[in-house]
């Protein structure tokens, strides 16, 4: 974990600083996150606190987000210039002509997964047929779900997809309101296990969608 955090700090500092190495001191930069600060995003806040960005001549403001899909849209629409989000959500918009580019990838493998309580009887991807699946609105899981279903010979019509706020995902699964959720091993899985849940998890990367994940990207105009 320490090595991973160190790598995040180094890459984040390089990506934010390399474009402005010749700029005057304390150039203002706003950095849009994909989610709330903490966990997988802790490295960026730690780098700010340690003064790494200031040493590179940058006055960095970190803005929290509410999902990779939403963050990608913010940059595509010109409302943000430099951001951190899942590469699939970003590349899908680039393929449609959005003027932005990925400049550094942090997660080399995607942590997204389908999680179900062991007692639910979901013992394979095919067992999702006829089930209720919680989907976090505006997230990277939402943008990746069509790829995941296609890779496993399924359609959205095979199950009931329920869009819900991110904060409702874990309690909805624990309370049996849904049979499974589109989650991630670095967030939802941790929260569920901390509350004593026994899970069966099906990682997208292991079931036909082996993509890179969260990356630093920027609008072409900013670059």
mmCIF file of C-alpha atoms in Angstrom:
data_model
loop_
_atom_site.group_PDB
_atom_site.id
_atom_site.type_symbol
_atom_site.label_atom_id
_atom_site.label_comp_id
_atom_site.label_asym_id
_atom_site.label_seq_id
_atom_site.Cartn_x
_atom_site.Cartn_y
_atom_site.Cartn_z
ATOM 1 C CA UNK A 1 0.000 0.000 0.000
ATOM 2 C CA UNK A 2 2.825 2.415 0.839
ATOM 3 C CA UNK A 3 4.510 1.717 -2.487
ATOM 4 C CA UNK A 4 1.229 2.235 -4.347
ATOM 5 C CA UNK A 5 0.616 5.533 -2.555
ATOM 6 C CA UNK A 6 4.147 6.682 -3.321
ATOM 7 C CA UNK A 7 3.626 5.911 -7.010
ATOM 8 C CA UNK A 8 0.398 7.913 -6.995
ATOM 9 C CA UNK A 9 2.185 10.883 -5.454
ATOM 10 C CA UNK A 10 5.035 10.734 -7.967
ATOM 11 C CA UNK A 11 2.783 10.394 -11.007
ATOM 12 C CA UNK A 12 0.347 13.030 -9.783
ATOM 13 C CA UNK A 13 3.140 15.480 -9.102
ATOM 14 C CA UNK A 14 4.694 14.844 -12.508
ATOM 15 C CA UNK A 15 1.419 15.058 -14.430
ATOM 16 C CA UNK A 16 0.370 18.291 -12.760
ATOM 17 C CA UNK A 17 3.797 19.850 -12.840
ATOM 18 C CA UNK A 18 5.433 18.865 -16.110
ATOM 19 C CA UNK A 19 3.274 21.115 -18.301
ATOM 20 C CA UNK A 20 4.137 24.178 -16.229
ATOM 21 C CA UNK A 21 7.807 23.595 -15.442
ATOM 22 C CA UNK A 22 8.713 26.902 -17.059
ATOM 23 C CA UNK A 23 5.759 28.836 -15.679
ATOM 24 C CA UNK A 24 6.024 31.505 -13.012
ATOM 25 C CA UNK A 25 5.607 30.374 -9.413
ATOM 26 C CA UNK A 26 2.199 29.329 -8.130
ATOM 27 C CA UNK A 27 0.203 28.906 -11.317
ATOM 28 C CA UNK A 28 -3.410 28.220 -10.335
ATOM 29 C CA UNK A 29 -4.647 24.717 -11.261
ATOM 30 C CA UNK A 30 -8.024 23.153 -10.416
ATOM 31 C CA UNK A 31 -7.999 19.349 -10.254
ATOM 32 C CA UNK A 32 -11.398 17.620 -10.500
ATOM 33 C CA UNK A 33 -11.679 14.221 -8.789
ATOM 34 C CA UNK A 34 -13.975 11.366 -9.756
ATOM 35 C CA UNK A 35 -15.236 10.971 -6.213
ATOM 36 C CA UNK A 36 -14.833 12.244 -2.668
ATOM 37 C CA UNK A 37 -11.288 12.739 -1.434
ATOM 38 C CA UNK A 38 -9.969 9.705 0.416
ATOM 39 C CA UNK A 39 -9.146 6.072 -0.198
ATOM 40 C CA UNK A 40 -7.933 5.693 -3.764
ATOM 41 C CA UNK A 41 -7.811 9.496 -4.085
ATOM 42 C CA UNK A 42 -5.835 10.078 -0.882
ATOM 43 C CA UNK A 43 -2.533 10.462 -2.718
ATOM 44 C CA UNK A 44 -3.571 13.689 -4.408
ATOM 45 C CA UNK A 45 -4.610 15.296 -1.122
ATOM 46 C CA UNK A 46 -1.436 14.011 0.548
ATOM 47 C CA UNK A 47 0.695 15.521 -2.224
ATOM 48 C CA UNK A 48 -1.068 18.826 -1.704
ATOM 49 C CA UNK A 49 -0.526 18.666 2.051
ATOM 50 C CA UNK A 50 3.147 17.763 1.634
ATOM 51 C CA UNK A 51 3.715 20.766 -0.633
ATOM 52 C CA UNK A 52 4.719 18.736 -3.713
ATOM 53 C CA UNK A 53 2.576 20.828 -6.060
ATOM 54 C CA UNK A 54 3.720 24.095 -4.527
ATOM 55 C CA UNK A 55 7.317 23.020 -5.104
ATOM 56 C CA UNK A 56 6.428 22.525 -8.791
ATOM 57 C CA UNK A 57 5.099 26.090 -8.960
ATOM 58 C CA UNK A 58 1.417 25.143 -8.760
ATOM 59 C CA UNK A 59 -1.402 26.454 -6.597
ATOM 60 C CA UNK A 60 -3.651 23.374 -6.758
ATOM 61 C CA UNK A 61 -7.301 23.283 -5.737
ATOM 62 C CA UNK A 62 -8.788 19.768 -5.475
ATOM 63 C CA UNK A 63 -12.515 19.484 -6.241
ATOM 64 C CA UNK A 64 -14.478 16.403 -5.170
ATOM 65 C CA UNK A 65 -16.664 14.589 -7.702
ATOM 66 C CA UNK A 66 -19.638 12.234 -7.841
ATOM 67 C CA UNK A 67 -18.673 9.539 -10.338
ATOM 68 C CA UNK A 68 -16.256 9.011 -13.235
ATOM 69 C CA UNK A 69 -19.004 9.397 -15.821
ATOM 70 C CA UNK A 70 -19.936 12.807 -14.461
ATOM 71 C CA UNK A 71 -16.302 13.919 -14.178
ATOM 72 C CA UNK A 72 -15.589 12.905 -17.775
ATOM 73 C CA UNK A 73 -18.598 14.934 -18.900
ATOM 74 C CA UNK A 74 -17.347 17.994 -16.999
ATOM 75 C CA UNK A 75 -14.088 18.019 -18.976
ATOM 76 C CA UNK A 76 -15.787 17.132 -22.269
ATOM 77 C CA UNK A 77 -18.136 20.104 -21.853
ATOM 78 C CA UNK A 78 -15.356 22.507 -20.907
ATOM 79 C CA UNK A 79 -16.494 23.013 -17.311
ATOM 80 C CA UNK A 80 -13.286 21.389 -15.978
ATOM 81 C CA UNK A 81 -9.837 21.230 -17.527
ATOM 82 C CA UNK A 82 -7.786 18.708 -15.536
ATOM 83 C CA UNK A 83 -9.338 15.696 -13.838
ATOM 84 C CA UNK A 84 -9.120 12.124 -12.553
ATOM 85 C CA UNK A 85 -11.609 9.454 -13.655
ATOM 86 C CA UNK A 86 -11.979 5.968 -15.080
ATOM 87 C CA UNK A 87 -10.306 5.634 -18.482
ATOM 88 C CA UNK A 88 -13.291 3.845 -20.034
ATOM 89 C CA UNK A 89 -15.662 6.706 -19.240
ATOM 90 C CA UNK A 90 -13.120 9.157 -20.661
ATOM 91 C CA UNK A 91 -12.230 7.171 -23.801
ATOM 92 C CA UNK A 92 -15.888 6.616 -24.689
ATOM 93 C CA UNK A 93 -16.349 10.391 -24.883
ATOM 94 C CA UNK A 94 -13.066 10.864 -26.762
ATOM 95 C CA UNK A 95 -14.326 8.338 -29.335
ATOM 96 C CA UNK A 96 -17.349 10.607 -29.821
ATOM 97 C CA UNK A 97 -15.111 13.623 -30.464
ATOM 98 C CA UNK A 98 -14.634 15.110 -27.001
ATOM 99 C CA UNK A 99 -11.491 17.328 -27.084
ATOM 100 C CA UNK A 100 -9.490 15.748 -24.253
ATOM 101 C CA UNK A 101 -6.666 13.251 -23.700
ATOM 102 C CA UNK A 102 -5.521 10.789 -21.032
ATOM 103 C CA UNK A 103 -2.032 11.788 -19.872
ATOM 104 C CA UNK A 104 -1.270 9.360 -17.014
ATOM 105 C CA UNK A 105 -2.893 6.145 -15.770
ATOM 106 C CA UNK A 106 -2.891 5.327 -12.042
ATOM 107 C CA UNK A 107 -4.870 2.046 -11.890
ATOM 108 C CA UNK A 108 -3.467 -0.435 -14.413
ATOM 109 C CA UNK A 109 -6.403 -2.815 -13.838
ATOM 110 C CA UNK A 110 -10.026 -1.901 -13.300
ATOM 111 C CA UNK A 111 -11.367 -2.527 -9.756
ATOM 112 C CA UNK A 112 -15.046 -2.562 -10.776
ATOM 113 C CA UNK A 113 -17.043 -5.692 -10.056
ATOM 114 C CA UNK A 114 -20.466 -7.173 -9.444
ATOM 115 C CA UNK A 115 -20.944 -7.978 -5.753
ATOM 116 C CA UNK A 116 -23.634 -10.203 -4.281
ATOM 117 C CA UNK A 117 -24.179 -11.562 -0.799
ATOM 118 C CA UNK A 118 -23.198 -15.240 -0.712
ATOM 119 C CA UNK A 119 -26.643 -16.143 0.629
ATOM 120 C CA UNK A 120 -28.290 -14.586 -2.459
ATOM 121 C CA UNK A 121 -27.458 -17.616 -4.594
ATOM 122 C CA UNK A 122 -25.665 -15.616 -7.298
ATOM 123 C CA UNK A 123 -22.849 -18.083 -7.998
ATOM 124 C CA UNK A 124 -22.043 -17.030 -11.553
ATOM 125 C CA UNK A 125 -22.572 -14.135 -13.956
ATOM 126 C CA UNK A 126 -25.465 -16.013 -15.561
ATOM 127 C CA UNK A 127 -27.206 -16.153 -12.179
ATOM 128 C CA UNK A 128 -27.848 -12.411 -12.530
ATOM 129 C CA UNK A 129 -30.712 -13.253 -14.888
ATOM 130 C CA UNK A 130 -33.990 -12.264 -13.285
ATOM 131 C CA UNK A 131 -32.218 -10.459 -10.422
ATOM 132 C CA UNK A 132 -32.359 -6.859 -9.228
ATOM 133 C CA UNK A 133 -29.013 -5.121 -9.671
ATOM 134 C CA UNK A 134 -28.169 -1.776 -8.056
ATOM 135 C CA UNK A 135 -26.365 0.654 -10.356
ATOM 136 C CA UNK A 136 -24.590 3.764 -8.980
ATOM 137 C CA UNK A 137 -25.727 6.776 -10.994
ATOM 138 C CA UNK A 138 -23.047 8.627 -12.983
ATOM 139 C CA UNK A 139 -20.319 6.115 -12.171
ATOM 140 C CA UNK A 140 -17.680 4.252 -14.173
ATOM 141 C CA UNK A 141 -19.609 1.028 -13.536
ATOM 142 C CA UNK A 142 -22.540 2.463 -15.473
ATOM 143 C CA UNK A 143 -20.426 3.265 -18.523
ATOM 144 C CA UNK A 144 -18.711 -0.142 -18.415
ATOM 145 C CA UNK A 145 -21.823 -2.275 -17.860
ATOM 146 C CA UNK A 146 -22.680 -2.679 -21.581
ATOM 147 C CA UNK A 147 -19.149 -4.012 -22.200
ATOM 148 C CA UNK A 148 -19.428 -6.403 -19.261
ATOM 149 C CA UNK A 149 -22.814 -7.735 -20.351
ATOM 150 C CA UNK A 150 -21.736 -8.225 -23.963
ATOM 151 C CA UNK A 151 -18.579 -10.078 -22.891
ATOM 152 C CA UNK A 152 -20.705 -12.504 -20.877
ATOM 153 C CA UNK A 153 -23.542 -13.037 -23.337
ATOM 154 C CA UNK A 154 -26.105 -11.055 -21.348
ATOM 155 C CA UNK A 155 -28.462 -8.135 -22.032
ATOM 156 C CA UNK A 156 -29.825 -5.442 -19.748
ATOM 157 C CA UNK A 157 -33.271 -6.944 -20.290
ATOM 158 C CA UNK A 158 -32.083 -10.131 -18.543
ATOM 159 C CA UNK A 159 -32.152 -8.344 -15.183
ATOM 160 C CA UNK A 160 -33.734 -5.366 -13.467
ATOM 161 C CA UNK A 161 -31.233 -2.496 -13.334
ATOM 162 C CA UNK A 162 -32.022 -0.032 -10.540
ATOM 163 C CA UNK A 163 -30.268 3.356 -10.630
ATOM 164 C CA UNK A 164 -29.649 4.700 -7.151
ATOM 165 C CA UNK A 165 -27.497 7.228 -5.286
ATOM 166 C CA UNK A 166 -24.027 6.003 -4.462
ATOM 167 C CA UNK A 167 -24.679 6.289 -0.716
ATOM 168 C CA UNK A 168 -27.596 3.848 -1.043
ATOM 169 C CA UNK A 169 -25.638 1.037 -2.713
ATOM 170 C CA UNK A 170 -24.196 -0.740 0.329
ATOM 171 C CA UNK A 171 -27.275 -0.532 2.588
ATOM 172 C CA UNK A 172 -29.551 -1.607 -0.283
ATOM 173 C CA UNK A 173 -27.553 -4.805 -0.748
ATOM 174 C CA UNK A 174 -27.285 -5.523 2.977
ATOM 175 C CA UNK A 175 -31.032 -5.003 3.450
ATOM 176 C CA UNK A 176 -31.949 -7.237 0.515
ATOM 177 C CA UNK A 177 -33.516 -4.487 -1.581
ATOM 178 C CA UNK A 178 -31.322 -5.622 -4.488
ATOM 179 C CA UNK A 179 -29.702 -8.987 -5.218
ATOM 180 C CA UNK A 180 -26.390 -7.552 -6.402
ATOM 181 C CA UNK A 181 -24.678 -4.210 -6.975
ATOM 182 C CA UNK A 182 -22.205 -2.824 -9.463
ATOM 183 C CA UNK A 183 -19.396 -2.033 -7.075
ATOM 184 C CA UNK A 184 -15.628 -1.934 -6.798
ATOM 185 C CA UNK A 185 -13.054 -3.861 -4.824
ATOM 186 C CA UNK A 186 -11.446 -0.661 -3.494
ATOM 187 C CA UNK A 187 -14.657 0.865 -2.141
ATOM 188 C CA UNK A 188 -17.968 -0.988 -1.920
ATOM 189 C CA UNK A 189 -16.361 -4.363 -1.238
ATOM 190 C CA UNK A 190 -14.361 -2.907 1.644
ATOM 191 C CA UNK A 191 -17.433 -1.211 3.116
ATOM 192 C CA UNK A 192 -19.498 -4.401 2.884
ATOM 193 C CA UNK A 193 -16.824 -6.611 4.432
ATOM 194 C CA UNK A 194 -16.293 -4.129 7.255
ATOM 195 C CA UNK A 195 -19.966 -4.612 8.093
ATOM 196 C CA UNK A 196 -19.560 -8.377 8.200
ATOM 197 C CA UNK A 197 -20.966 -9.268 4.786
ATOM 198 C CA UNK A 198 -19.854 -12.477 3.070
ATOM 199 C CA UNK A 199 -19.649 -11.790 -0.654
ATOM 200 C CA UNK A 200 -19.231 -13.337 -4.060
ATOM 201 C CA UNK A 201 -17.473 -10.831 -6.324
ATOM 202 C CA UNK A 202 -17.091 -10.904 -10.100
ATOM 203 C CA UNK A 203 -14.439 -8.460 -11.292
ATOM 204 C CA UNK A 204 -14.952 -6.902 -14.689
ATOM 205 C CA UNK A 205 -11.237 -7.443 -15.405
ATOM 206 C CA UNK A 206 -11.634 -11.202 -14.877
ATOM 207 C CA UNK A 207 -14.834 -11.474 -16.902
ATOM 208 C CA UNK A 208 -14.083 -9.999 -20.295
ATOM 209 C CA UNK A 209 -13.353 -6.311 -19.635
ATOM 210 C CA UNK A 210 -9.604 -6.085 -18.834
ATOM 211 C CA UNK A 211 -9.262 -2.317 -19.126
ATOM 212 C CA UNK A 212 -6.985 0.172 -17.423
ATOM 213 C CA UNK A 213 -8.849 2.330 -14.948
ATOM 214 C CA UNK A 214 -8.553 5.659 -13.169
ATOM 215 C CA UNK A 215 -6.367 8.112 -15.054
ATOM 216 C CA UNK A 216 -5.408 11.764 -15.114
ATOM 217 C CA UNK A 217 -6.798 13.479 -18.204
ATOM 218 C CA UNK A 218 -7.180 17.000 -19.497
ATOM 219 C CA UNK A 219 -8.913 19.073 -22.116
ATOM 220 C CA UNK A 220 -6.941 19.718 -25.282
ATOM 221 C CA UNK A 221 -7.079 23.460 -24.656
ATOM 222 C CA UNK A 222 -5.532 23.038 -21.196
ATOM 223 C CA UNK A 223 -2.746 20.794 -22.535
#
